Every structure is written in structure tokens, then in C-alpha cells.
PDB file of C-alpha atoms and ligand atoms in Angstrom:
ATOM      1  CA  MET A 115       0.000   0.000   0.000  1.00  0.00           C
ATOM      2  CA  LYS A 116       2.942   2.383   0.712  1.00  0.00           C
ATOM      3  CA  ASP A 117       3.911   2.265  -2.942  1.00  0.00           C
ATOM      4  CA  LEU A 118       0.327   3.022  -4.002  1.00  0.00           C
ATOM      5  CA  ILE A 119       0.149   5.925  -1.517  1.00  0.00           C
ATOM      6  CA  ASN A 120       3.346   7.386  -2.989  1.00  0.00           C
ATOM      7  CA  LYS A 121       1.966   6.991  -6.533  1.00  0.00           C
ATOM      8  CA  ALA A 122      -1.251   8.781  -5.489  1.00  0.00           C
ATOM      9  CA  VAL A 123       0.788  11.633  -3.979  1.00  0.00           C
ATOM     10  CA  GLU A 124       2.802  11.856  -7.209  1.00  0.00           C
ATOM     11  CA  ILE A 125      -0.414  12.221  -9.238  1.00  0.00           C
ATOM     12  CA  LEU A 126      -1.591  14.991  -6.870  1.00  0.00           C
ATOM     13  CA  TYR A 127       1.786  16.758  -7.223  1.00  0.00           C
ATOM     14  CA  GLN A 128       1.691  16.533 -11.047  1.00  0.00           C
ATOM     15  CA  SER A 129      -1.933  17.623 -11.407  1.00  0.00           C
ATOM     16  CA  LYS A 130      -2.698  21.338 -11.590  1.00  0.00           C
ATOM     17  CA  ASN A 131      -6.423  20.686 -11.391  1.00  0.00           C
ATOM     18  CA  THR A 132      -7.615  17.846  -9.152  1.00  0.00           C
ATOM     19  CA  ILE A 133     -11.247  17.275  -8.200  1.00  0.00           C
ATOM     20  CA  ALA A 134     -12.961  14.586  -6.138  1.00  0.00           C
ATOM     21  CA  LEU A 135     -16.220  12.640  -6.323  1.00  0.00           C
ATOM     22  CA  THR A 136     -17.295  11.238  -2.965  1.00  0.00           C
ATOM     23  CA  GLY A 137     -20.087   8.987  -1.749  1.00  0.00           C
ATOM     24  CA  ALA A 138     -21.536   7.489   1.412  1.00  0.00           C
ATOM     25  CA  GLY A 139     -18.473   5.317   2.079  1.00  0.00           C
ATOM     26  CA  ILE A 140     -16.451   8.351   3.146  1.00  0.00           C
ATOM     27  CA  SER A 141     -18.898   9.016   6.023  1.00  0.00           C
ATOM     28  CA  VAL A 142     -19.177   5.436   7.319  1.00  0.00           C
ATOM     29  CA  GLU A 143     -16.318   6.103   9.788  1.00  0.00           C
ATOM     30  CA  SER A 144     -18.453   8.992  11.142  1.00  0.00           C
ATOM     31  CA  GLY A 145     -21.230   6.540  12.022  1.00  0.00           C
ATOM     32  CA  ILE A 146     -23.478   7.025   8.979  1.00  0.00           C
ATOM     33  CA  PRO A 147     -24.182   3.727   7.149  1.00  0.00           C
ATOM     34  CA  ASP A 148     -23.765   3.668   3.392  1.00  0.00           C
ATOM     35  CA  PHE A 149     -26.551   2.477   1.108  1.00  0.00           C
ATOM     36  CA  ARG A 150     -25.447  -0.631  -0.743  1.00  0.00           C
ATOM     37  CA  SER A 151     -22.904  -2.407   1.461  1.00  0.00           C
ATOM     38  CA  ALA A 152     -24.186  -5.335   3.531  1.00  0.00           C
ATOM     39  CA  GLY A 153     -26.319  -3.806   6.293  1.00  0.00           C
ATOM     40  CA  GLY A 154     -26.504  -0.504   4.416  1.00  0.00           C
ATOM     41  CA  LEU A 155     -29.550   1.743   4.454  1.00  0.00           C
ATOM     42  CA  TRP A 156     -31.192   0.108   1.451  1.00  0.00           C
ATOM     43  CA  SER A 157     -31.117  -3.264   3.204  1.00  0.00           C
ATOM     44  CA  ILE A 158     -33.342  -1.732   5.916  1.00  0.00           C
ATOM     45  CA  TYR A 159     -35.494   0.651   3.846  1.00  0.00           C
ATOM     46  CA  ASP A 160     -36.552  -0.373   0.320  1.00  0.00           C
ATOM     47  CA  PRO A 161     -35.517   2.647  -1.804  1.00  0.00           C
ATOM     48  CA  SER A 162     -38.594   2.246  -4.027  1.00  0.00           C
ATOM     49  CA  ASP A 163     -40.791   2.778  -0.943  1.00  0.00           C
ATOM     50  CA  TYR A 164     -38.671   5.433   0.783  1.00  0.00           C
ATOM     51  CA  ALA A 165     -36.313   7.203  -1.643  1.00  0.00           C
ATOM     52  CA  THR A 166     -38.372   8.184  -4.704  1.00  0.00           C
ATOM     53  CA  ILE A 167     -40.156  11.515  -5.071  1.00  0.00           C
ATOM     54  CA  ASP A 168     -43.424   9.606  -5.737  1.00  0.00           C
ATOM     55  CA  ALA A 169     -43.009   7.671  -2.474  1.00  0.00           C
ATOM     56  CA  PHE A 170     -42.583  10.988  -0.646  1.00  0.00           C
ATOM     57  CA  LEU A 171     -45.573  12.669  -2.327  1.00  0.00           C
ATOM     58  CA  ASN A 172     -47.824   9.615  -1.766  1.00  0.00           C
ATOM     59  CA  ASN A 173     -46.843   8.997   1.873  1.00  0.00           C
ATOM     60  CA  PRO A 174     -44.599  11.708   3.369  1.00  0.00           C
ATOM     61  CA  GLU A 175     -45.148  10.492   6.955  1.00  0.00           C
ATOM     62  CA  LYS A 176     -43.739   7.048   6.032  1.00  0.00           C
ATOM     63  CA  VAL A 177     -40.687   8.560   4.315  1.00  0.00           C
ATOM     64  CA  TRP A 178     -40.133  10.821   7.332  1.00  0.00           C
ATOM     65  CA  ASP A 179     -39.720   7.636   9.414  1.00  0.00           C
ATOM     66  CA  MET A 180     -36.544   6.904   7.439  1.00  0.00           C
ATOM     67  CA  LEU A 181     -35.492  10.551   7.252  1.00  0.00           C
ATOM     68  CA  ARG A 182     -35.735  10.912  11.029  1.00  0.00           C
ATOM     69  CA  ALA A 183     -33.695   7.734  11.564  1.00  0.00           C
ATOM     70  CA  MET A 184     -31.046   9.134   9.183  1.00  0.00           C
ATOM     71  CA  ASP A 185     -31.196  12.549  10.887  1.00  0.00           C
ATOM     72  CA  LYS A 186     -30.464  10.954  14.282  1.00  0.00           C
ATOM     73  CA  LEU A 187     -27.158   9.655  12.849  1.00  0.00           C
ATOM     74  CA  VAL A 188     -26.274  12.638  10.669  1.00  0.00           C
ATOM     75  CA  SER A 189     -26.971  15.322  13.303  1.00  0.00           C
ATOM     76  CA  LYS A 190     -24.531  13.580  15.723  1.00  0.00           C
ATOM     77  CA  ALA A 191     -21.877  12.748  13.086  1.00  0.00           C
ATOM     78  CA  LYS A 192     -18.489  14.468  13.149  1.00  0.00           C
ATOM     79  CA  PRO A 193     -16.110  14.816  10.190  1.00  0.00           C
ATOM     80  CA  ASN A 194     -13.607  11.931  10.118  1.00  0.00           C
ATOM     81  CA  ARG A 195      -9.964  11.638   8.963  1.00  0.00           C
ATOM     82  CA  ALA A 196     -11.066  11.471   5.315  1.00  0.00           C
ATOM     83  CA  HIS A 197     -13.158  14.673   5.424  1.00  0.00           C
ATOM     84  CA  ILE A 198     -10.462  16.512   7.399  1.00  0.00           C
ATOM     85  CA  GLY A 199      -7.690  15.198   5.130  1.00  0.00           C
ATOM     86  CA  MET A 200      -9.525  16.354   1.995  1.00  0.00           C
ATOM     87  CA  GLY A 201     -10.065  19.750   3.629  1.00  0.00           C
ATOM     88  CA  TYR A 202      -6.274  19.907   4.134  1.00  0.00           C
ATOM     89  CA  LEU A 203      -5.612  18.899   0.490  1.00  0.00           C
ATOM     90  CA  GLU A 204      -7.915  21.707  -0.621  1.00  0.00           C
ATOM     91  CA  ARG A 205      -6.238  24.296   1.650  1.00  0.00           C
ATOM     92  CA  MET A 206      -2.773  23.220   0.423  1.00  0.00           C
ATOM     93  CA  GLY A 207      -3.902  23.615  -3.206  1.00  0.00           C
ATOM     94  CA  TYR A 208      -3.869  19.891  -4.108  1.00  0.00           C
ATOM     95  CA  LEU A 209      -7.668  19.642  -4.466  1.00  0.00           C
ATOM     96  CA  LYS A 210      -9.789  22.213  -6.311  1.00  0.00           C
ATOM     97  CA  CYS A 211     -13.319  21.011  -5.588  1.00  0.00           C
ATOM     98  CA  ILE A 212     -15.229  18.112  -4.008  1.00  0.00           C
ATOM     99  CA  ILE A 213     -18.372  16.901  -5.768  1.00  0.00           C
ATOM    100  CA  THR A 214     -20.221  14.943  -3.116  1.00  0.00           C
ATOM    101  CA  GLN A 215     -23.290  12.723  -3.375  1.00  0.00           C
ATOM    102  CA  ASN A 216     -23.615  12.947   0.410  1.00  0.00           C
ATOM    103  CA  VAL A 217     -26.107  15.237   2.131  1.00  0.00           C
ATOM    104  CA  ASP A 218     -24.425  15.188   5.573  1.00  0.00           C
ATOM    105  CA  ASN A 219     -22.425  18.448   5.371  1.00  0.00           C
ATOM    106  CA  LEU A 220     -19.343  16.618   6.715  1.00  0.00           C
ATOM    107  CA  HIS A 221     -16.956  17.839   3.984  1.00  0.00           C
ATOM    108  CA  GLN A 222     -17.741  21.429   4.982  1.00  0.00           C
ATOM    109  CA  ALA A 223     -17.425  20.523   8.658  1.00  0.00           C
ATOM    110  CA  GLY A 224     -14.059  18.925   7.794  1.00  0.00           C
ATOM    111  CA  GLY A 225     -12.753  22.230   6.433  1.00  0.00           C
ATOM    112  CA  ALA A 226     -13.498  21.956   2.697  1.00  0.00           C
ATOM    113  CA  ARG A 227     -14.783  25.199   1.148  1.00  0.00           C
ATOM    114  CA  ASN A 228     -15.421  24.228  -2.490  1.00  0.00           C
ATOM    115  CA  VAL A 229     -18.085  21.539  -2.183  1.00  0.00           C
ATOM    116  CA  ILE A 230     -20.740  20.789  -4.788  1.00  0.00           C
ATOM    117  CA  GLU A 231     -23.696  19.033  -3.131  1.00  0.00           C
ATOM    118  CA  TYR A 232     -24.913  16.875  -5.994  1.00  0.00           C
ATOM    119  CA  HIS A 233     -27.838  15.424  -4.013  1.00  0.00           C
ATOM    120  CA  GLY A 234     -28.604  18.431  -1.810  1.00  0.00           C
ATOM    121  CA  ASN A 235     -28.265  18.875   1.943  1.00  0.00           C
ATOM    122  CA  HIS A 236     -30.225  17.120   4.689  1.00  0.00           C
ATOM    123  CA  ASN A 237     -30.389  20.234   6.875  1.00  0.00           C
ATOM    124  CA  LYS A 238     -32.493  22.245   4.402  1.00  0.00           C
ATOM    125  CA  LEU A 239     -36.287  21.788   4.279  1.00  0.00           C
ATOM    126  CA  ILE A 240     -38.773  23.271   1.817  1.00  0.00           C
ATOM    127  CA  CYS A 241     -42.546  23.543   1.637  1.00  0.00           C
ATOM    128  CA  LEU A 242     -43.685  22.226  -1.748  1.00  0.00           C
ATOM    129  CA  LYS A 243     -46.945  24.190  -1.345  1.00  0.00           C
ATOM    130  CA  CYS A 244     -45.780  27.718  -0.497  1.00  0.00           C
ATOM    131  CA  GLY A 245     -42.028  27.495  -1.058  1.00  0.00           C
ATOM    132  CA  LYS A 246     -41.096  28.563   2.479  1.00  0.00           C
ATOM    133  CA  ARG A 247     -37.729  27.217   3.651  1.00  0.00           C
ATOM    134  CA  TYR A 248     -36.655  25.970   7.097  1.00  0.00           C
ATOM    135  CA  THR A 249     -33.660  24.159   8.562  1.00  0.00           C
ATOM    136  CA  MET A 250     -33.805  20.688  10.103  1.00  0.00           C
ATOM    137  CA  ASP A 251     -32.378  22.279  13.266  1.00  0.00           C
ATOM    138  CA  GLU A 252     -35.551  24.428  13.544  1.00  0.00           C
ATOM    139  CA  LYS A 253     -37.888  21.493  12.995  1.00  0.00           C
ATOM    140  CA  ARG A 254     -36.016  18.613  14.703  1.00  0.00           C
ATOM    141  CA  ASN A 255     -38.598  18.251  17.474  1.00  0.00           C
ATOM    142  CA  GLU A 256     -41.545  17.834  15.085  1.00  0.00           C
ATOM    143  CA  PHE A 257     -42.366  14.190  14.357  1.00  0.00           C
ATOM    144  CA  THR A 258     -43.337  15.073  10.777  1.00  0.00           C
ATOM    145  CA  PRO A 259     -42.070  18.611  10.120  1.00  0.00           C
ATOM    146  CA  ARG A 260     -44.767  20.964   8.854  1.00  0.00           C
ATOM    147  CA  CYS A 261     -44.739  24.410   7.291  1.00  0.00           C
ATOM    148  CA  GLU A 262     -46.692  27.233   8.944  1.00  0.00           C
ATOM    149  CA  CYS A 263     -49.131  26.800   6.025  1.00  0.00           C
ATOM    150  CA  GLY A 264     -49.772  23.263   7.328  1.00  0.00           C
ATOM    151  CA  SER A 265     -48.133  21.311   4.495  1.00  0.00           C
ATOM    152  CA  ILE A 266     -45.546  18.583   5.324  1.00  0.00           C
ATOM    153  CA  LEU A 267     -42.021  19.788   4.594  1.00  0.00           C
ATOM    154  CA  LYS A 268     -39.632  18.017   2.201  1.00  0.00           C
ATOM    155  CA  PRO A 269     -35.888  17.882   2.831  1.00  0.00           C
ATOM    156  CA  GLU A 270     -33.918  19.543   0.023  1.00  0.00           C
ATOM    157  CA  VAL A 271     -32.259  16.255  -0.842  1.00  0.00           C
ATOM    158  CA  ILE A 272     -32.623  14.730  -4.300  1.00  0.00           C
ATOM    159  CA  PHE A 273     -34.958  11.734  -4.303  1.00  0.00           C
ATOM    160  CA  PHE A 274     -34.873   9.214  -7.143  1.00  0.00           C
ATOM    161  CA  GLY A 275     -36.987  10.712  -9.924  1.00  0.00           C
ATOM    162  CA  GLU A 276     -35.881  14.284  -9.148  1.00  0.00           C
ATOM    163  CA  ALA A 277     -33.456  16.315 -11.242  1.00  0.00           C
ATOM    164  CA  ILE A 278     -29.973  17.165  -9.977  1.00  0.00           C
ATOM    165  CA  PRO A 279     -29.792  20.913  -9.152  1.00  0.00           C
ATOM    166  CA  GLN A 280     -28.919  22.701 -12.407  1.00  0.00           C
ATOM    167  CA  ALA A 281     -25.928  24.573 -10.973  1.00  0.00           C
ATOM    168  CA  ALA A 282     -24.471  21.375  -9.450  1.00  0.00           C
ATOM    169  CA  LEU A 283     -24.867  19.541 -12.742  1.00  0.00           C
ATOM    170  CA  TYR A 284     -23.332  22.324 -14.838  1.00  0.00           C
ATOM    171  CA  ASP A 285     -20.453  23.164 -12.479  1.00  0.00           C
ATOM    172  CA  SER A 286     -19.465  19.516 -11.968  1.00  0.00           C
ATOM    173  CA  MET A 287     -19.436  18.840 -15.725  1.00  0.00           C
ATOM    174  CA  GLN A 288     -17.238  21.903 -16.284  1.00  0.00           C
ATOM    175  CA  LEU A 289     -14.867  20.621 -13.606  1.00  0.00           C
ATOM    176  CA  ALA A 290     -14.840  17.057 -14.984  1.00  0.00           C
ATOM    177  CA  ASN A 291     -14.017  18.385 -18.456  1.00  0.00           C
ATOM    178  CA  SER A 292     -10.938  20.231 -17.254  1.00  0.00           C
ATOM    179  CA  ALA A 293      -9.671  18.003 -14.423  1.00  0.00           C
ATOM    180  CA  GLN A 294      -6.165  16.548 -14.688  1.00  0.00           C
ATOM    181  CA  ALA A 295      -6.831  14.156 -11.791  1.00  0.00           C
ATOM    182  CA  LEU A 296      -9.972  12.812 -10.125  1.00  0.00           C
ATOM    183  CA  MET A 297     -10.149  11.192  -6.674  1.00  0.00           C
ATOM    184  CA  ILE A 298     -13.138   8.830  -6.390  1.00  0.00           C
ATOM    185  CA  VAL A 299     -13.758   8.147  -2.689  1.00  0.00           C
ATOM    186  CA  GLY A 300     -16.315   5.822  -1.077  1.00  0.00           C
ATOM    187  CA  THR A 301     -18.867   5.508  -3.835  1.00  0.00           C
ATOM    188  CA  SER A 302     -20.202   2.458  -5.673  1.00  0.00           C
ATOM    189  CA  ALA A 303     -20.752   4.760  -8.673  1.00  0.00           C
ATOM    190  CA  ALA A 304     -24.089   2.983  -9.096  1.00  0.00           C
ATOM    191  CA  VAL A 305     -26.174   6.128  -9.566  1.00  0.00           C
ATOM    192  CA  SER A 306     -26.326   8.459 -12.562  1.00  0.00           C
ATOM    193  CA  PRO A 307     -25.665  11.154 -13.487  1.00  0.00           C
ATOM    194  CA  ALA A 308     -23.000  11.305 -10.728  1.00  0.00           C
ATOM    195  CA  ASN A 309     -21.305   8.240 -12.204  1.00  0.00           C
ATOM    196  CA  SER A 310     -20.781  10.053 -15.521  1.00  0.00           C
ATOM    197  CA  ILE A 311     -18.278  12.396 -13.852  1.00  0.00           C
ATOM    198  CA  PRO A 312     -15.433   9.842 -13.794  1.00  0.00           C
ATOM    199  CA  ILE A 313     -16.190   8.888 -17.406  1.00  0.00           C
ATOM    200  CA  MET A 314     -16.036  12.531 -18.522  1.00  0.00           C
ATOM    201  CA  ALA A 315     -12.840  13.200 -16.573  1.00  0.00           C
ATOM    202  CA  LYS A 316     -11.158  10.086 -18.003  1.00  0.00           C
ATOM    203  CA  LYS A 317     -12.192  11.030 -21.546  1.00  0.00           C
ATOM    204  CA  ASN A 318     -10.390  14.322 -21.027  1.00  0.00           C
ATOM    205  CA  GLY A 319      -7.213  12.610 -19.919  1.00  0.00           C
ATOM    206  CA  ALA A 320      -7.562  12.880 -16.131  1.00  0.00           C
ATOM    207  CA  LYS A 321      -5.708  10.386 -13.933  1.00  0.00           C
ATOM    208  CA  ILE A 322      -8.237   8.458 -11.833  1.00  0.00           C
ATOM    209  CA  ILE A 323      -7.413   7.584  -8.207  1.00  0.00           C
ATOM    210  CA  GLU A 324     -10.087   5.303  -6.668  1.00  0.00           C
ATOM    211  CA  ILE A 325     -10.201   4.903  -2.875  1.00  0.00           C
ATOM    212  CA  ASN A 326     -12.796   2.335  -1.876  1.00  0.00           C
ATOM    213  CA  LYS A 327     -13.390  -0.576   0.464  1.00  0.00           C
ATOM    214  CA  GLU A 328     -14.210  -2.773  -2.524  1.00  0.00           C
ATOM    215  CA  SER A 329     -13.740  -2.545  -6.268  1.00  0.00           C
ATOM    216  CA  THR A 330     -16.502  -1.055  -8.400  1.00  0.00           C
ATOM    217  CA  TYR A 331     -17.377  -1.345 -12.099  1.00  0.00           C
ATOM    218  CA  LEU A 332     -15.090   1.690 -12.594  1.00  0.00           C
ATOM    219  CA  THR A 333     -12.035  -0.097 -11.169  1.00  0.00           C
ATOM    220  CA  SER A 334     -11.356  -2.306 -14.167  1.00  0.00           C
ATOM    221  CA  ARG A 335     -12.688   0.190 -16.730  1.00  0.00           C
ATOM    222  CA  LEU A 336     -11.080   3.527 -15.965  1.00  0.00           C
ATOM    223  CA  THR A 337      -9.265   3.606 -12.625  1.00  0.00           C
ATOM    224  CA  ASP A 338      -5.528   4.268 -12.937  1.00  0.00           C
ATOM    225  CA  LEU A 339      -4.735   3.728  -9.249  1.00  0.00           C
ATOM    226  CA  PHE A 340      -6.958   1.640  -6.944  1.00  0.00           C
ATOM    227  CA  LEU A 341      -6.292   2.021  -3.215  1.00  0.00           C
ATOM    228  CA  GLN A 342      -8.469  -0.556  -1.475  1.00  0.00           C
ATOM    229  CA  GLY A 343      -9.384   0.044   2.157  1.00  0.00           C
ATOM    230  CA  ASP A 344     -10.887   2.567   4.549  1.00  0.00           C
ATOM    231  CA  ALA A 345     -11.065   6.090   3.149  1.00  0.00           C
ATOM    232  CA  GLY A 346     -10.020   7.568   6.525  1.00  0.00           C
ATOM    233  CA  ASP A 347      -6.927   5.374   6.681  1.00  0.00           C
ATOM    234  CA  ILE A 348      -5.833   5.937   3.091  1.00  0.00           C
ATOM    235  CA  ILE A 349      -6.422   9.700   2.955  1.00  0.00           C
ATOM    236  CA  GLU A 350      -4.644  10.145   6.289  1.00  0.00           C
ATOM    237  CA  LYS A 351      -1.630   8.299   4.828  1.00  0.00           C
ATOM    238  CA  ILE A 352      -1.674  10.449   1.669  1.00  0.00           C
ATOM    239  CA  VAL A 353      -1.795  13.636   3.756  1.00  0.00           C
ATOM    240  CA  ASN A 354       1.016  12.416   6.043  1.00  0.00           C
ATOM    241  CA  VAL A 355       3.338  11.804   3.061  1.00  0.00           C
ATOM    242  CA  ILE A 356       2.609  15.329   1.767  1.00  0.00           C
ATOM    243  CA  LYS A 357       3.228  16.818   5.224  1.00  0.00           C
ATOM    244  CA  GLU A 358       6.567  14.952   5.466  1.00  0.00           C
ATOM    245  CA  ASP A 359       7.568  16.308   2.016  1.00  0.00           C
ATOM    246  CA  ASP A 360       6.747  19.896   3.007  1.00  0.00           C
TER     247      ASP A 360
HETATM  248  N1  APR B1424     -13.958   3.559   3.150  1.00  0.00           N
HETATM  249  C1  APR B1424     -14.013   3.533   1.782  1.00  0.00           C
HETATM  250  N2  APR B1424     -15.073   3.056   1.088  1.00  0.00           N
HETATM  251  C2  APR B1424     -16.103   2.570   1.806  1.00  0.00           C
HETATM  252  C3  APR B1424     -16.121   2.556   3.224  1.00  0.00           C
HETATM  253  C4  APR B1424     -14.985   3.092   3.893  1.00  0.00           C
HETATM  254  N3  APR B1424     -14.903   3.110   5.229  1.00  0.00           N
HETATM  255  N4  APR B1424     -17.300   2.006   3.631  1.00  0.00           N
HETATM  256  C5  APR B1424     -17.981   1.698   2.506  1.00  0.00           C
HETATM  257  N5  APR B1424     -17.268   2.022   1.419  1.00  0.00           N
HETATM  258  C6  APR B1424     -17.638   1.886   0.004  1.00  0.00           C
HETATM  259  C7  APR B1424     -18.519   0.710  -0.292  1.00  0.00           C
HETATM  260  O1  APR B1424     -17.720  -0.439  -0.567  1.00  0.00           O
HETATM  261  C8  APR B1424     -19.267   1.187  -1.556  1.00  0.00           C
HETATM  262  O2  APR B1424     -18.512   0.900  -2.717  1.00  0.00           O
HETATM  263  O3  APR B1424     -18.406   3.034  -0.336  1.00  0.00           O
HETATM  264  C9  APR B1424     -19.332   2.696  -1.363  1.00  0.00           C
HETATM  265  C10 APR B1424     -20.699   3.181  -0.951  1.00  0.00           C
HETATM  266  O4  APR B1424     -21.583   2.932  -2.031  1.00  0.00           O
HETATM  267  P1  APR B1424     -23.138   3.238  -1.846  1.00  0.00           P
HETATM  268  O5  APR B1424     -23.608   2.679  -0.563  1.00  0.00           O
HETATM  269  O6  APR B1424     -23.805   2.829  -3.128  1.00  0.00           O
HETATM  270  O7  APR B1424     -23.224   4.830  -1.682  1.00  0.00           O
HETATM  271  P2  APR B1424     -23.103   5.913  -2.817  1.00  0.00           P
HETATM  272  O8  APR B1424     -22.185   5.456  -3.897  1.00  0.00           O
HETATM  273  O9  APR B1424     -22.797   7.197  -2.157  1.00  0.00           O
HETATM  274  O10 APR B1424     -24.603   5.980  -3.398  1.00  0.00           O
HETATM  275  C11 APR B1424     -24.837   6.960  -4.384  1.00  0.00           C
HETATM  276  O11 APR B1424     -27.184   6.435  -4.305  1.00  0.00           O
HETATM  277  O12 APR B1424     -28.927   5.822  -2.999  1.00  0.00           O
HETATM  278  C12 APR B1424     -28.374   6.884  -3.677  1.00  0.00           C
HETATM  279  O13 APR B1424     -28.636   9.168  -3.214  1.00  0.00           O
HETATM  280  C13 APR B1424     -28.012   8.002  -2.732  1.00  0.00           C
HETATM  281  O14 APR B1424     -26.125   9.485  -2.856  1.00  0.00           O
HETATM  282  C14 APR B1424     -26.512   8.124  -2.859  1.00  0.00           C
HETATM  283  C15 APR B1424     -26.229   7.480  -4.217  1.00  0.00           C
END
């Protein structure tokens, strides 16, 4: 692994424009389960019943059961070594932007400033009837959070069947088209259009560093360097080599 860590650092040194795509795996060390690993969220809640916009519109109270369970974990979660290490890479100029599929705000809490939230943020709520916005912090004690107009609030996270926020889509494609290196961290890359980002970056000649507990369909197709293991462990090692070099 030491050799792979050194190769990853070399790619970061060579690249003048590195971006990252992260997924739920990066937050597992912070106590938030991922979706598709054994025991992940989708093994407890069937995504077709809990994670589509139709499921929410047809039975918001039921979907809030899952959302509240998630909120219990997310509201207590602290940024881990991977979030903090990526914040350091950004501050030191080795990472330009993090495109995250996560809604847990942990990259920002870990010090990253340039974060594109591809699937929204769990702490923002909106009333689909009158458009009024709230934060989860304001509404945490309501079993099913309601707007003052009486309508049940929806978290501003992207459910299956909803479009990715226009700005997130556009900005991330621009970044993928000009990246010289892409770090893929803790994602199964199972969901589009997020999983088109590595394909676009590769097409434009970016070096792909994949950090994941297990290989994905990207590993054999476009990954240049696969570092298998815990994101916290691996990113901490990468940062330590850079700190020793400084
Ligand atoms: N370190 C590194 N990788 C890890 C770790 C860890 N500690 N723990 C798990 N992983 C890996 C898993 O092996 C898996 O490949 O992270 C990946 C998580 O994949 P998913 O559970 O599919 O999560 P993600 O890729 O973020 O899902 C994408 O799907 O359900 C939707 O909107 C949801 O944003 C989510 C999207």
C-alpha cells in the first residue's frame, strides 16, 4: 500500500487541477451507514418505498420515518480523517473542488470550502406548497415537520426521480471536463448522473485515483490507481506523506 500511496501523492503533485467525487463510504467512519454495502440503508429501507419523489408525495409520513432515523445519525456525526484530510488537500492547493453525493455536510465541517452538493443537503427543508424554507435544526422536534401553512415539509435532498440541481450539474461537468486528476472516494458509482463524472474526466485525460473498500465497475474500466481500504486510513496516509515532504 505504501507504494500506491506514494503513486497517489505523485499524481496529486503533477496535477494542476484535481477534483474529487465522494459517496456514502467516506462518512461510514463517522457513524453514517452507506446504502449498498451489507447492512446498508437500502437493506433496511426499500428505496422504491422510501427514496423516490413519488413515495414521498404519496406517503410523506412514512418517508419521514426513514429521514428521522437518518437525521439521528447525521446530526450527531463528526467529520472523520477522510473529510479533514480532503479539507487539508484543498487548503494546500492539491484539491480544487469536491463533488459529493452525500447530504451530511461533513466535507464542509471537515474544512473543505469548495463543495458541490450533488444530491442536496439534509439540513435544508422546503414547503412544496408555499415554497417557504426551514432548517432541520428548527424542525427537529416535530415528528413530521410541517410548514406554517400546514403542508408537510420536504428535505432539500434529491430523491430518485428528481433532477440534480442545475448549478451542481453544470459546475461539476465543467470541472470534470478540465480536471487533470480525479479522486473517487467511497462511492459504488451505481447512480447516474453522478457516475458520468469519472467517465467525462477520463475522456479528457484525467488520472483516476479510486479509494474504496471494494472494487466497483469503474475499477477495471477507468481507474488508474486503486487504493483498497478505509477512506479515513488511506487519505490520512496520503496527507502524512505530503506533510513529510513539506
Ligand atoms: N472507506 C471507503 N469506502 C467505503 C467505506 C470506507 N470506510 N465504507 C464503505 N465504502 C464503500 C462501499 O464499498 C461502496 O462501494 O463506499 C461505497 C458506498 O456505495 P453506496 O452505498 O452505493 O453509496 P453511494 O455510492 O454514495 O450511493 C450513491 O445512491 O442511494 C443513492 O442518493 C443516494 O447518494 C446516494 C447514491
